[in-house]
mmCIF file of C-alpha atoms and ligand atoms in Angstrom:
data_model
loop_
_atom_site.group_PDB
_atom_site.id
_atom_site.type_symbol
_atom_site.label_atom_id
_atom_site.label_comp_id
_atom_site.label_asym_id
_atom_site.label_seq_id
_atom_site.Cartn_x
_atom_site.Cartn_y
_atom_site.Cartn_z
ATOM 1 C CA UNK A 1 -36.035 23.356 68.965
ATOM 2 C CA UNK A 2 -39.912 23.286 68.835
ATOM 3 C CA UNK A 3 -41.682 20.873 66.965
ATOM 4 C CA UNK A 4 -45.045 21.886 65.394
ATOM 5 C CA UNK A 5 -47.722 19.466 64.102
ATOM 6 C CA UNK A 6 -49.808 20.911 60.701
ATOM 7 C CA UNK A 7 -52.483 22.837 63.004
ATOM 8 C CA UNK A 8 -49.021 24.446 64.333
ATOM 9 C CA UNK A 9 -49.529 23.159 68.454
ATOM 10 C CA UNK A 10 -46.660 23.043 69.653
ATOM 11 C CA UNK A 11 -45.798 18.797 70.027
ATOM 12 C CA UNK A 12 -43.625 18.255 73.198
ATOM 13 C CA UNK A 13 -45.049 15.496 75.149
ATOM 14 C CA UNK A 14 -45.050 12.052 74.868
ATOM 15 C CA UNK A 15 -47.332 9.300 77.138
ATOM 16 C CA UNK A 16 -46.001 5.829 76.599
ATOM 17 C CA UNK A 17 -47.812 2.903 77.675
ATOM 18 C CA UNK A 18 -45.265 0.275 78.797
ATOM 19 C CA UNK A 19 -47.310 -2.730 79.531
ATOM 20 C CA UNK A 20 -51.345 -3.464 78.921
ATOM 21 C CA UNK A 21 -51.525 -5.555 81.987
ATOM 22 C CA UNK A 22 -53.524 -3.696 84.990
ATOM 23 C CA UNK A 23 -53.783 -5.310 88.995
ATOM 24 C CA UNK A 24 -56.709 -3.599 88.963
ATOM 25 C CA UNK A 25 -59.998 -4.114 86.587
ATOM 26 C CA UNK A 26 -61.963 -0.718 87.107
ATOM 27 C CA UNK A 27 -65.167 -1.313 85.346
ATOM 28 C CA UNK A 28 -65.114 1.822 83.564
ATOM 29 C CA UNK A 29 -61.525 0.735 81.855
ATOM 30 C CA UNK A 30 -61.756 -3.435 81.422
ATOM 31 C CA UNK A 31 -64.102 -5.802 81.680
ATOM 32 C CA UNK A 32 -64.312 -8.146 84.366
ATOM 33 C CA UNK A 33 -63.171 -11.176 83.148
ATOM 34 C CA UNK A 34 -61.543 -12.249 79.222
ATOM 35 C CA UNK A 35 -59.486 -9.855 79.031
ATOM 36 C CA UNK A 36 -56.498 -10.741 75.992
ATOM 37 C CA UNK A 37 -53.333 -9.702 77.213
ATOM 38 C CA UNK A 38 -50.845 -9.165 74.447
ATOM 39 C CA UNK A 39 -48.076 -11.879 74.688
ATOM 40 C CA UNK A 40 -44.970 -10.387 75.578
ATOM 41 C CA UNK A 41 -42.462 -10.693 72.402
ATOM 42 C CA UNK A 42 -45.735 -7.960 71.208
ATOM 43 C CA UNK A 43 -44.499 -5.524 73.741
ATOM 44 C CA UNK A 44 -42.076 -2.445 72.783
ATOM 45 C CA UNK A 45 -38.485 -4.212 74.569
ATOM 46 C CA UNK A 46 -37.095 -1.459 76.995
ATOM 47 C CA UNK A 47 -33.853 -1.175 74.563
ATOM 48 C CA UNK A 48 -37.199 -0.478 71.863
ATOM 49 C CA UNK A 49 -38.763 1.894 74.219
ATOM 50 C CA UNK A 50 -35.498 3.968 75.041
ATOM 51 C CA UNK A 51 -34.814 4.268 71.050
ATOM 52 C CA UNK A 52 -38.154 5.952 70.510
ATOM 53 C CA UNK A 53 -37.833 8.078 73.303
ATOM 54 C CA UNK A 54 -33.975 9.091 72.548
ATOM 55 C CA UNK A 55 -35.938 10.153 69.004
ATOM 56 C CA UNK A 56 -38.346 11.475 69.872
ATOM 57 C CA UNK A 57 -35.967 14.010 72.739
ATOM 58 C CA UNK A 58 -33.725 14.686 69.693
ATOM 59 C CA UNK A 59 -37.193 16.349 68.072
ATOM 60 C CA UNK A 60 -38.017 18.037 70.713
ATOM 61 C CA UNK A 61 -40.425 16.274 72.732
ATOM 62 C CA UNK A 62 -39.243 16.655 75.759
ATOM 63 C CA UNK A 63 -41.863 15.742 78.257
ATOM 64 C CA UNK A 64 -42.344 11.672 78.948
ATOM 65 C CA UNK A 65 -45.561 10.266 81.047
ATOM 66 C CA UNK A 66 -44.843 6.368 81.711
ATOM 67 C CA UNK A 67 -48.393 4.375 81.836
ATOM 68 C CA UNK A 68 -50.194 1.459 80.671
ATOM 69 C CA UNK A 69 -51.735 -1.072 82.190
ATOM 70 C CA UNK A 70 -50.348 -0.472 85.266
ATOM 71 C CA UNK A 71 -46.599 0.665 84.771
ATOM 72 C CA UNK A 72 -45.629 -1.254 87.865
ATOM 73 C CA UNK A 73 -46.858 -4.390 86.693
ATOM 74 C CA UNK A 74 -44.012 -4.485 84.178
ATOM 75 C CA UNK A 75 -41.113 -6.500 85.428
ATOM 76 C CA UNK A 76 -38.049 -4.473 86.293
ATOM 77 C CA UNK A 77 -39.536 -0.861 84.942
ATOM 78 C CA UNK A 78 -37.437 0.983 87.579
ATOM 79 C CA UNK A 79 -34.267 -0.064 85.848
ATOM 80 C CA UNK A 80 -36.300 1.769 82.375
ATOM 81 C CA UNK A 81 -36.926 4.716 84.429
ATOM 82 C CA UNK A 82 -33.445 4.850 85.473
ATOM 83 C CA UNK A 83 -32.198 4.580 81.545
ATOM 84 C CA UNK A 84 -35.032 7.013 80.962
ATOM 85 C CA UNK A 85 -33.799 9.741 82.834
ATOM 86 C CA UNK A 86 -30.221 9.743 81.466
ATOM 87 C CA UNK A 87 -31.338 10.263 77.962
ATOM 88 C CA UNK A 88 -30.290 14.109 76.758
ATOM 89 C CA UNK A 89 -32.942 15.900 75.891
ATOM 90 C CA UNK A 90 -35.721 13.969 78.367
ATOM 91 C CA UNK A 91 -36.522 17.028 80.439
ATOM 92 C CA UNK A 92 -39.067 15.942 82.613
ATOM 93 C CA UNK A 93 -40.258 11.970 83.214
ATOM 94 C CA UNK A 94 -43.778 11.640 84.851
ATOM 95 C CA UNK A 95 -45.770 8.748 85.626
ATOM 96 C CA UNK A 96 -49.551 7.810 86.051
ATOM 97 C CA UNK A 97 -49.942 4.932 88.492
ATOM 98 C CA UNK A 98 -52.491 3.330 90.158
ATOM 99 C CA UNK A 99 -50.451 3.128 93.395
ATOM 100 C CA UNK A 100 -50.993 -0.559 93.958
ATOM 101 C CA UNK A 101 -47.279 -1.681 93.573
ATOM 102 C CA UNK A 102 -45.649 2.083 94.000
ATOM 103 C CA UNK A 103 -45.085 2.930 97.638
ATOM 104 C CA UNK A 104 -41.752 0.531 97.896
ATOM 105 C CA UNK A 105 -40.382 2.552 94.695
ATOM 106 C CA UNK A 106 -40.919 6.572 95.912
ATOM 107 C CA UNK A 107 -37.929 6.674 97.292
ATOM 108 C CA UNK A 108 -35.785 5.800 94.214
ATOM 109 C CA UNK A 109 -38.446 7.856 92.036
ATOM 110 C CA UNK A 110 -37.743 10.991 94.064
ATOM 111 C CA UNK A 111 -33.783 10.245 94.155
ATOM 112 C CA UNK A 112 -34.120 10.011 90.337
ATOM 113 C CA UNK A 113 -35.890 13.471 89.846
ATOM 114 C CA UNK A 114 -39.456 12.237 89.316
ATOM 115 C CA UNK A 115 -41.487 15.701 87.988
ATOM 116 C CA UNK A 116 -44.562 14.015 89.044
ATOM 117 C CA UNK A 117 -46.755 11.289 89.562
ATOM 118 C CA UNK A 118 -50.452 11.020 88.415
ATOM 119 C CA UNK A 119 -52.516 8.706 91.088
ATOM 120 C CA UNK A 120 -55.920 7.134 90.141
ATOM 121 C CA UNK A 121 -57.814 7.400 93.182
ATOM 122 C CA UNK A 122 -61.368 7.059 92.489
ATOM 123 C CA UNK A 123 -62.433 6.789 95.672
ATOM 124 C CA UNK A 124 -61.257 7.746 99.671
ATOM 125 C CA UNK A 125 -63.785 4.824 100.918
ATOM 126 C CA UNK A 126 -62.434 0.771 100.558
ATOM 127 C CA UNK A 127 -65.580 -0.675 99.819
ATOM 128 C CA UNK A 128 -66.108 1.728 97.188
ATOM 129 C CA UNK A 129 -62.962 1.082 95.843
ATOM 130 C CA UNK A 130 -63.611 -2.660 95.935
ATOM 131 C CA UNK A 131 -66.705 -2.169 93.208
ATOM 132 C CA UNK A 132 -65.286 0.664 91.405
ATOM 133 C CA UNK A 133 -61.688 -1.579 91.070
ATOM 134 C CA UNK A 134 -63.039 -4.879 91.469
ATOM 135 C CA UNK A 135 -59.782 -5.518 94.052
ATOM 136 C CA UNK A 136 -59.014 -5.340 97.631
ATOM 137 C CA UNK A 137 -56.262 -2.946 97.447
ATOM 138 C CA UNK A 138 -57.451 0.430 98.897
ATOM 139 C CA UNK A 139 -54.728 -0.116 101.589
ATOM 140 C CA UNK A 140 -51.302 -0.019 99.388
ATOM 141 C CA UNK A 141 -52.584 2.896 97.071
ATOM 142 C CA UNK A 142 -53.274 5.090 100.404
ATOM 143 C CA UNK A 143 -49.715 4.020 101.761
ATOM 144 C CA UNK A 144 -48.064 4.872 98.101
ATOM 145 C CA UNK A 145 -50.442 8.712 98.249
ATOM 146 C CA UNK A 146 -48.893 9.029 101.849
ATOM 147 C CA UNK A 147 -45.383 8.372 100.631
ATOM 148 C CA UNK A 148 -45.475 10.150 97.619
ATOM 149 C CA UNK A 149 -47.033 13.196 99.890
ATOM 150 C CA UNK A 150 -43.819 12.985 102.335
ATOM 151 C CA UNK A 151 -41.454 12.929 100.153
ATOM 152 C CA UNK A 152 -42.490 15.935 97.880
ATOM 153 C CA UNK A 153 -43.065 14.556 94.914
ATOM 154 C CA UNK A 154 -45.566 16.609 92.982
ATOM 155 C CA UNK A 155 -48.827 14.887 93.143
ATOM 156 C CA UNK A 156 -52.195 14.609 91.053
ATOM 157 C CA UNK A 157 -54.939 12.582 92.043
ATOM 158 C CA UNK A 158 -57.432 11.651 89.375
ATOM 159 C CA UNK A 159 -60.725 10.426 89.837
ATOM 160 C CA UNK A 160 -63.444 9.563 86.916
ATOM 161 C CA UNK A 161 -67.021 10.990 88.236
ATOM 162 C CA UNK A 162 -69.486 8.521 87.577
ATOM 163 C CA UNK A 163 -73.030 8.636 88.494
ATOM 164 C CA UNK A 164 -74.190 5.903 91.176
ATOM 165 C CA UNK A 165 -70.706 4.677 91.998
ATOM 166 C CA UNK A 166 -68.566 7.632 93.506
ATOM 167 C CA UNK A 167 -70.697 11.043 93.243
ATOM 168 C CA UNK A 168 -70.217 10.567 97.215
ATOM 169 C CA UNK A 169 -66.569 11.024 96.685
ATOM 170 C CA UNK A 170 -66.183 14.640 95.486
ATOM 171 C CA UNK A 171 -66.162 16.366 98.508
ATOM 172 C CA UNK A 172 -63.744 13.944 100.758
ATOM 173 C CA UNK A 173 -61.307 14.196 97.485
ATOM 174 C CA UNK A 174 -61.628 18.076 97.313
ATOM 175 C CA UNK A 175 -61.244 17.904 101.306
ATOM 176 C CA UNK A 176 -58.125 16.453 100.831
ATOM 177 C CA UNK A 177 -56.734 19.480 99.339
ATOM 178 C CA UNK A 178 -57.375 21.520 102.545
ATOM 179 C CA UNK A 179 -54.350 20.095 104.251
ATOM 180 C CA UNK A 180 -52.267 18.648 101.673
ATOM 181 C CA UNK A 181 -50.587 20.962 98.769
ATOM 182 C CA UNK A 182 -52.010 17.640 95.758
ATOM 183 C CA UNK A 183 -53.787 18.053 92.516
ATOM 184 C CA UNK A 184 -57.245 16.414 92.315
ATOM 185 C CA UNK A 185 -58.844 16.535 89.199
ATOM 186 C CA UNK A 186 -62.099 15.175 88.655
ATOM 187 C CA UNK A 187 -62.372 13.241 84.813
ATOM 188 C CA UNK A 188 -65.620 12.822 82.716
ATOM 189 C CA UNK A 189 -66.131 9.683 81.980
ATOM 190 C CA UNK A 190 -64.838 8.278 78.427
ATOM 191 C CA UNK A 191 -66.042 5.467 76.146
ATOM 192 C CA UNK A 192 -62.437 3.652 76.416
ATOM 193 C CA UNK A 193 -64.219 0.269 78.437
ATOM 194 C CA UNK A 194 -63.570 -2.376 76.314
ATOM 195 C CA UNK A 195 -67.154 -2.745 75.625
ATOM 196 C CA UNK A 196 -68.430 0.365 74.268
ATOM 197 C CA UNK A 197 -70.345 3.436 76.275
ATOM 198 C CA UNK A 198 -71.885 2.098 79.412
ATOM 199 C CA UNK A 199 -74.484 5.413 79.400
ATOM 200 C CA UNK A 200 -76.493 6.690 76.041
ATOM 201 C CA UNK A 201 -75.343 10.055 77.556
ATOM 202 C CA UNK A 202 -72.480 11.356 79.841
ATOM 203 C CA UNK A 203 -74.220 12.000 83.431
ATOM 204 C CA UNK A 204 -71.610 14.155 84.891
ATOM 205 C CA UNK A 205 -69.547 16.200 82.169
ATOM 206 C CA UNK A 206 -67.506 19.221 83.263
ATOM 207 C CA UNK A 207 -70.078 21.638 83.725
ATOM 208 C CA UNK A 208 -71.893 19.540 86.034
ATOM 209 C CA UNK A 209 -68.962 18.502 87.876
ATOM 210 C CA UNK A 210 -68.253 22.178 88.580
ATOM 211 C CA UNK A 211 -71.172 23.460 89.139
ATOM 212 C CA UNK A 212 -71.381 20.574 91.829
ATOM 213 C CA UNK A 213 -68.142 21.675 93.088
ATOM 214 C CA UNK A 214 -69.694 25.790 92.841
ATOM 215 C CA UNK A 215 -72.829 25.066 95.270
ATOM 216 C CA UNK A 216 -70.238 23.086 98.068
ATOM 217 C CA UNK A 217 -67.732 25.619 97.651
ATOM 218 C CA UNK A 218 -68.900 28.453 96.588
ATOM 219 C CA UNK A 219 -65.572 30.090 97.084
ATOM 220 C CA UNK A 220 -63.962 28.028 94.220
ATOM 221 C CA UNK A 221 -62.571 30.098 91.715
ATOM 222 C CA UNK A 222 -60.197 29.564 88.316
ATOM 223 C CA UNK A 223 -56.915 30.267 88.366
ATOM 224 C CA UNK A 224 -54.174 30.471 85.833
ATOM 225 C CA UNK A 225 -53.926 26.966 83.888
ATOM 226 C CA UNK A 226 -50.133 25.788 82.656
ATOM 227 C CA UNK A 227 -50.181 26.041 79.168
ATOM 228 C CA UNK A 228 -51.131 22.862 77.412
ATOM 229 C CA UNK A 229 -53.363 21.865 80.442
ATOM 230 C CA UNK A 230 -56.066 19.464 79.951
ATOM 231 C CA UNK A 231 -57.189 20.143 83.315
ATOM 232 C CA UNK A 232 -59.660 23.661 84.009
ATOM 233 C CA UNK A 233 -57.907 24.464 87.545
ATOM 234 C CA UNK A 234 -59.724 26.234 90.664
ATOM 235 C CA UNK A 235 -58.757 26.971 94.016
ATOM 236 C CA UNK A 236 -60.535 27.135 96.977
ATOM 237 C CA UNK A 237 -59.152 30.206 99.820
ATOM 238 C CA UNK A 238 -57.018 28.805 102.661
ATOM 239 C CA UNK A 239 -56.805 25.051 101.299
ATOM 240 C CA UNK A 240 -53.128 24.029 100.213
ATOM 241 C CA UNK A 241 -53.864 22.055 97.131
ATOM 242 C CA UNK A 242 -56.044 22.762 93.924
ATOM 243 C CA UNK A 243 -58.745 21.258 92.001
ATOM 244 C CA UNK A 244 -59.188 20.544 88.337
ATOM 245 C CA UNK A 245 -61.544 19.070 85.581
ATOM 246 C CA UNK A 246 -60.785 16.818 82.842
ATOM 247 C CA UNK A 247 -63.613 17.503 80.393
ATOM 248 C CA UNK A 248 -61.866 14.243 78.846
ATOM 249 C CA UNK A 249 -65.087 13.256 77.023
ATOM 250 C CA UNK A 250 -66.087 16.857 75.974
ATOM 251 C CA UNK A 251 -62.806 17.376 74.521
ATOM 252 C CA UNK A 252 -62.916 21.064 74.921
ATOM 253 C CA UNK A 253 -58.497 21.142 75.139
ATOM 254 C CA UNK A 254 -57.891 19.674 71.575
ATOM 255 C CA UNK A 255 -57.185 23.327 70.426
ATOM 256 C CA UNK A 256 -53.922 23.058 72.479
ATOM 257 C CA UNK A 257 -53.373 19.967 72.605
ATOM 258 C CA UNK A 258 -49.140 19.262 72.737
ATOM 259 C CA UNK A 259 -49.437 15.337 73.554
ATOM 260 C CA UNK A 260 -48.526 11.841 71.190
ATOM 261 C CA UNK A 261 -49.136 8.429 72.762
ATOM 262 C CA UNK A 262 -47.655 5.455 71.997
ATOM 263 C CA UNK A 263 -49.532 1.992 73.280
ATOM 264 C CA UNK A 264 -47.591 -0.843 74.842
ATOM 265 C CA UNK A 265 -47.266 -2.035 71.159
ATOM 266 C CA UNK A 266 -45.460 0.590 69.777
ATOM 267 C CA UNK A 267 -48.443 2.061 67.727
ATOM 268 C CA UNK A 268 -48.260 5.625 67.472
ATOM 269 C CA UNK A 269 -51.597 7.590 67.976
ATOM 270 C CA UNK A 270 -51.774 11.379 67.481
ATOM 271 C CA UNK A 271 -54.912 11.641 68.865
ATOM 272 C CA UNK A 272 -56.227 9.570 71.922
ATOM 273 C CA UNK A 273 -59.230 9.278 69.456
ATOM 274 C CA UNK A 274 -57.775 8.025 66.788
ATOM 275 C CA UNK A 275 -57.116 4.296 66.067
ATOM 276 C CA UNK A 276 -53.514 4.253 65.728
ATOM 277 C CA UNK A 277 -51.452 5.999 62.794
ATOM 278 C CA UNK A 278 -48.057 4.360 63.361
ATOM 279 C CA UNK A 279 -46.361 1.070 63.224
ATOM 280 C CA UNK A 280 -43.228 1.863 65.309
ATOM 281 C CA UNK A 281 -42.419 -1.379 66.544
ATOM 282 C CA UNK A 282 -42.582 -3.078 63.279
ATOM 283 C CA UNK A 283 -40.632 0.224 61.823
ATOM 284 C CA UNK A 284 -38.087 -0.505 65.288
ATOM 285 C CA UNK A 285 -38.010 -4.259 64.397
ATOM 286 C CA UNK A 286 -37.320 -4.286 60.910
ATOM 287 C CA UNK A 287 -34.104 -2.403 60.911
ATOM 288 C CA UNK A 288 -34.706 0.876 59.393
ATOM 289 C CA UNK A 289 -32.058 3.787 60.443
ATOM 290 C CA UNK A 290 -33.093 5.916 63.041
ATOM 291 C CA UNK A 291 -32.920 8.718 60.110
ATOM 292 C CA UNK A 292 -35.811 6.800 58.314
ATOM 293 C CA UNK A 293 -37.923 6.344 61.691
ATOM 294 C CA UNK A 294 -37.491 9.980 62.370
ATOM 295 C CA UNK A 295 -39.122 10.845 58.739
ATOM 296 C CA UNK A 296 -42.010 8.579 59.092
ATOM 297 C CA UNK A 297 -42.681 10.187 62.861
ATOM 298 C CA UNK A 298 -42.113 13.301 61.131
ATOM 299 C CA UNK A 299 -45.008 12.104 58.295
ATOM 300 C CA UNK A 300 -47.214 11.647 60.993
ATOM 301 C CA UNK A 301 -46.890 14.566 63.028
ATOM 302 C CA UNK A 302 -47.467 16.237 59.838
ATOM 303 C CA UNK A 303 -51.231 14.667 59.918
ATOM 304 C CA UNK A 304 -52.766 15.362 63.029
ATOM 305 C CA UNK A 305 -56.254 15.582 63.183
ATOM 306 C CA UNK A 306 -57.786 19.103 64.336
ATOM 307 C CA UNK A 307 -59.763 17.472 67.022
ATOM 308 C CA UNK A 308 -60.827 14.259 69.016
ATOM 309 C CA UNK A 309 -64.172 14.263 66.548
ATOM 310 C CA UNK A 310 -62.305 14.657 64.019
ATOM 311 C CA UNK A 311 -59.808 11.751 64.741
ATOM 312 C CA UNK A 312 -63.268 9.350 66.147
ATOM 313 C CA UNK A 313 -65.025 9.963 62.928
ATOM 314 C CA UNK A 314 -61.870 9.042 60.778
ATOM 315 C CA UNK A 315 -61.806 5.747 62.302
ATOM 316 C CA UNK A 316 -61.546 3.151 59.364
ATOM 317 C CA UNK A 317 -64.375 0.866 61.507
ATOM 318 C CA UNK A 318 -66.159 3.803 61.309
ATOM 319 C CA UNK A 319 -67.594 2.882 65.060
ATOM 320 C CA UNK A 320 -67.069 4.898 68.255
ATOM 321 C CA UNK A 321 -64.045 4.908 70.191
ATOM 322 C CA UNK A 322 -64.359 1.463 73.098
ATOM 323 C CA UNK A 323 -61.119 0.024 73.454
ATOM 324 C CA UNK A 324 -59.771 -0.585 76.689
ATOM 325 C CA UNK A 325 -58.200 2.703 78.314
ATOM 326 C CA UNK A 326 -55.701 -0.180 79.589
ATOM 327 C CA UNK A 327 -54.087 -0.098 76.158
ATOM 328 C CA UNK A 328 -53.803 3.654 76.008
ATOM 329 C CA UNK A 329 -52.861 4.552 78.759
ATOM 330 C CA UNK A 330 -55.098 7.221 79.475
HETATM 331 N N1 SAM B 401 -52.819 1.971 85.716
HETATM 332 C C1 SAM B 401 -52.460 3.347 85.712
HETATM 333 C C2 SAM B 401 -53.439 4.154 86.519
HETATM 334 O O1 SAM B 401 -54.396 3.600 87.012
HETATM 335 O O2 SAM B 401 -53.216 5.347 86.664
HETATM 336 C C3 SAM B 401 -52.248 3.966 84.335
HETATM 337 C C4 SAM B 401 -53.210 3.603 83.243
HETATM 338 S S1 SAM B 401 -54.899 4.076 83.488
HETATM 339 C C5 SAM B 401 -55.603 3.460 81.989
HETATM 340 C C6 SAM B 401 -54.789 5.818 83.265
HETATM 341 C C7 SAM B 401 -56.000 6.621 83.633
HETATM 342 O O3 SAM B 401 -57.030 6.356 82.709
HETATM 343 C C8 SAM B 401 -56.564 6.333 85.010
HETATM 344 O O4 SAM B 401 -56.603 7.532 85.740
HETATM 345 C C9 SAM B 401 -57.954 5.851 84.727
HETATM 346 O O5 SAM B 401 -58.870 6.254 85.710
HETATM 347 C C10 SAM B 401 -58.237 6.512 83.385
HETATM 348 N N2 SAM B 401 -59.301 5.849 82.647
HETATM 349 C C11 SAM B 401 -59.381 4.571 82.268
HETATM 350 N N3 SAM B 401 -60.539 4.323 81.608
HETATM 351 C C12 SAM B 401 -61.197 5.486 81.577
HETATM 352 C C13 SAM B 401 -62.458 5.874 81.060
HETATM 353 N N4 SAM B 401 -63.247 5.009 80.451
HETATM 354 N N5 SAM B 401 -62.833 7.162 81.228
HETATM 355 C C14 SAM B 401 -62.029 8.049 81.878
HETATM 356 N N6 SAM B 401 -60.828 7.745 82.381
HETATM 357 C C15 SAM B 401 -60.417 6.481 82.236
#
């Protein structure tokens, strides 16, 4: 069964953030310091989480991306992946990391049937990833790429391009794709901070970043995107692995767009634009049938805005998009 939203895309994908809390504090995603974490009795249980999801399979969405915060952060999440994967209907469970606390959990990921793993990697240099990150750990998130790498687990690496801190970093990243059969896709930078924009204008959007990519390589060229891709994919003759953009800021995908999010609160968004459509946790918490949760999903889906301007300018602050990206999930 295929579930269609009112601008009839095709809705079979769902990103769930399972914690807010990051090890990390990427300046383009949290501020520094202040940061309010929610208190924990605020966070979807995993017995919460696994009810959506079990819903949400029995509709048809059949593709699950774990994030947050940083997924690993959350205490125990293995043992929710494990009840993840059992639920009929989940078809494929993915997760976007940022590969500080992953490399002792591969293993078990790739035993359970992982489809993929996302890694933020903004950077192949440590001291770049020290001011970009704002935390010493280049070290574990190279030892969780290398893992990941060895044991075949389909791997993306994403990195946000962003003028004076990492422009350096394009080719190594697309160099890594010579040898090694991984993903990178370079992101344009979003307004999701926590703070609002940090630029009046976005330095490096998609056209720049391939254009960029055009006069290094001139041999790049498109090939065939999945359908439903965010990501505009190129290859490059003789090198193993691919390269995408993210025009994540231009929102030039929204046309095809086949993705729901749900923030480590259990509020529904149908739009990573919008400002949140859906109370599930309260619908979760206050005893209503799984019948009557389905319908008000169903409501929902039902309402979908066309676009990600459309969703921003519906915004009952009527202000720009600037949360934290740590409560999204990306
Ligand atoms: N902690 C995990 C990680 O690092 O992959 C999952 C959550 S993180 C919020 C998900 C993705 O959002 C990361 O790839 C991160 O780079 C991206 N992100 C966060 N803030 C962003 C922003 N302002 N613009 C573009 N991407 C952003």
């Amino acid at each position: 069964m295929t579930l269609y939203d009112n601008h009839n895309r095709p809705l079979t994908y769902v990103r769930l953030a399972v914690t807010d809390r990051c090890n990390l504090r990427c300046f383009y995603c949290m501020p520094a310091e202040g940061i309010q974490y929610l208190p924990k009795r605020e966070l979807l249980t995993f017995e919460e989480i696994e009810r959506t999801i079990a819903l949400l399979a029995r509709l048809g969405i059949s593709k699950v991306r774990l994030t947050g915060g940083e997924p690993f952060v959350r205490m125990d999440l293995m043992r929710l992946i494990r009840n993840l994967v059992e639920i009929p209907g989940v078809n494929d469970l993915h997760i976007t990391t940022n590969g500080v606390l992953t490399a002792p959990h591969v293993a078990e990921l790739k035993r359970l049937g992982i489809a993929s793993v996302n890694l933020s990697l903004d950077t192949l240099n440590a001291d770049r990833f020290k001011l970009i990150t704002r935390r010493a750990e280049f070290g574990p998130v190279m030892r969780t790429l290398e893992l990941l790498l060895k044991h075949d687990i389909p791997t993306k690496i994403n990195a946000v391009v962003m003028e004076g801190k990492n422009i350096e970093d394009i080719l190594p990243l697309v160099e890594l794709t010579r040898q090694q059969a991984v993903e990178v896709r370079f992101i344009e930078e979003m307004p999701f901070n926590g703070e609002g924009s940090h630029y009046p204008t976005l330095h490096w959007n998609y056209a720049r970043i391939h254009s960029y990519l055009k006069e290094h390589f001139p041999d790049l060229h498109k090939i065939p995107d999945p359908a439903n891709a965010t990501a505009t994919q190129y290859a490059i003759p003789g090198y193993k692995g691919s390269v995408g953009i993210i025009a994540a800021f231009s929102r030039t995908f929204c046309g095809t767009c086949n993705r729901i999010r749900i923030t480590a609160q259990g509020t529904l968004k149908t739009c990573l634009y919008d400002e949140g459509v859906l109370d599930i946790r309260q619908l979760l918490r206050s005893g209503d049938s799984d019948d009557v949760i389905t319908e008000k999903l169903l409501q929902a889906f039902r309402q979908r805005p066309k676009d990600g301007f459309e969703a921003e300018a519906s915004r009952s602050n009527h202000l720009p998009a600037h949360e934290s990206m740590s409560t999204i999930g990306g």
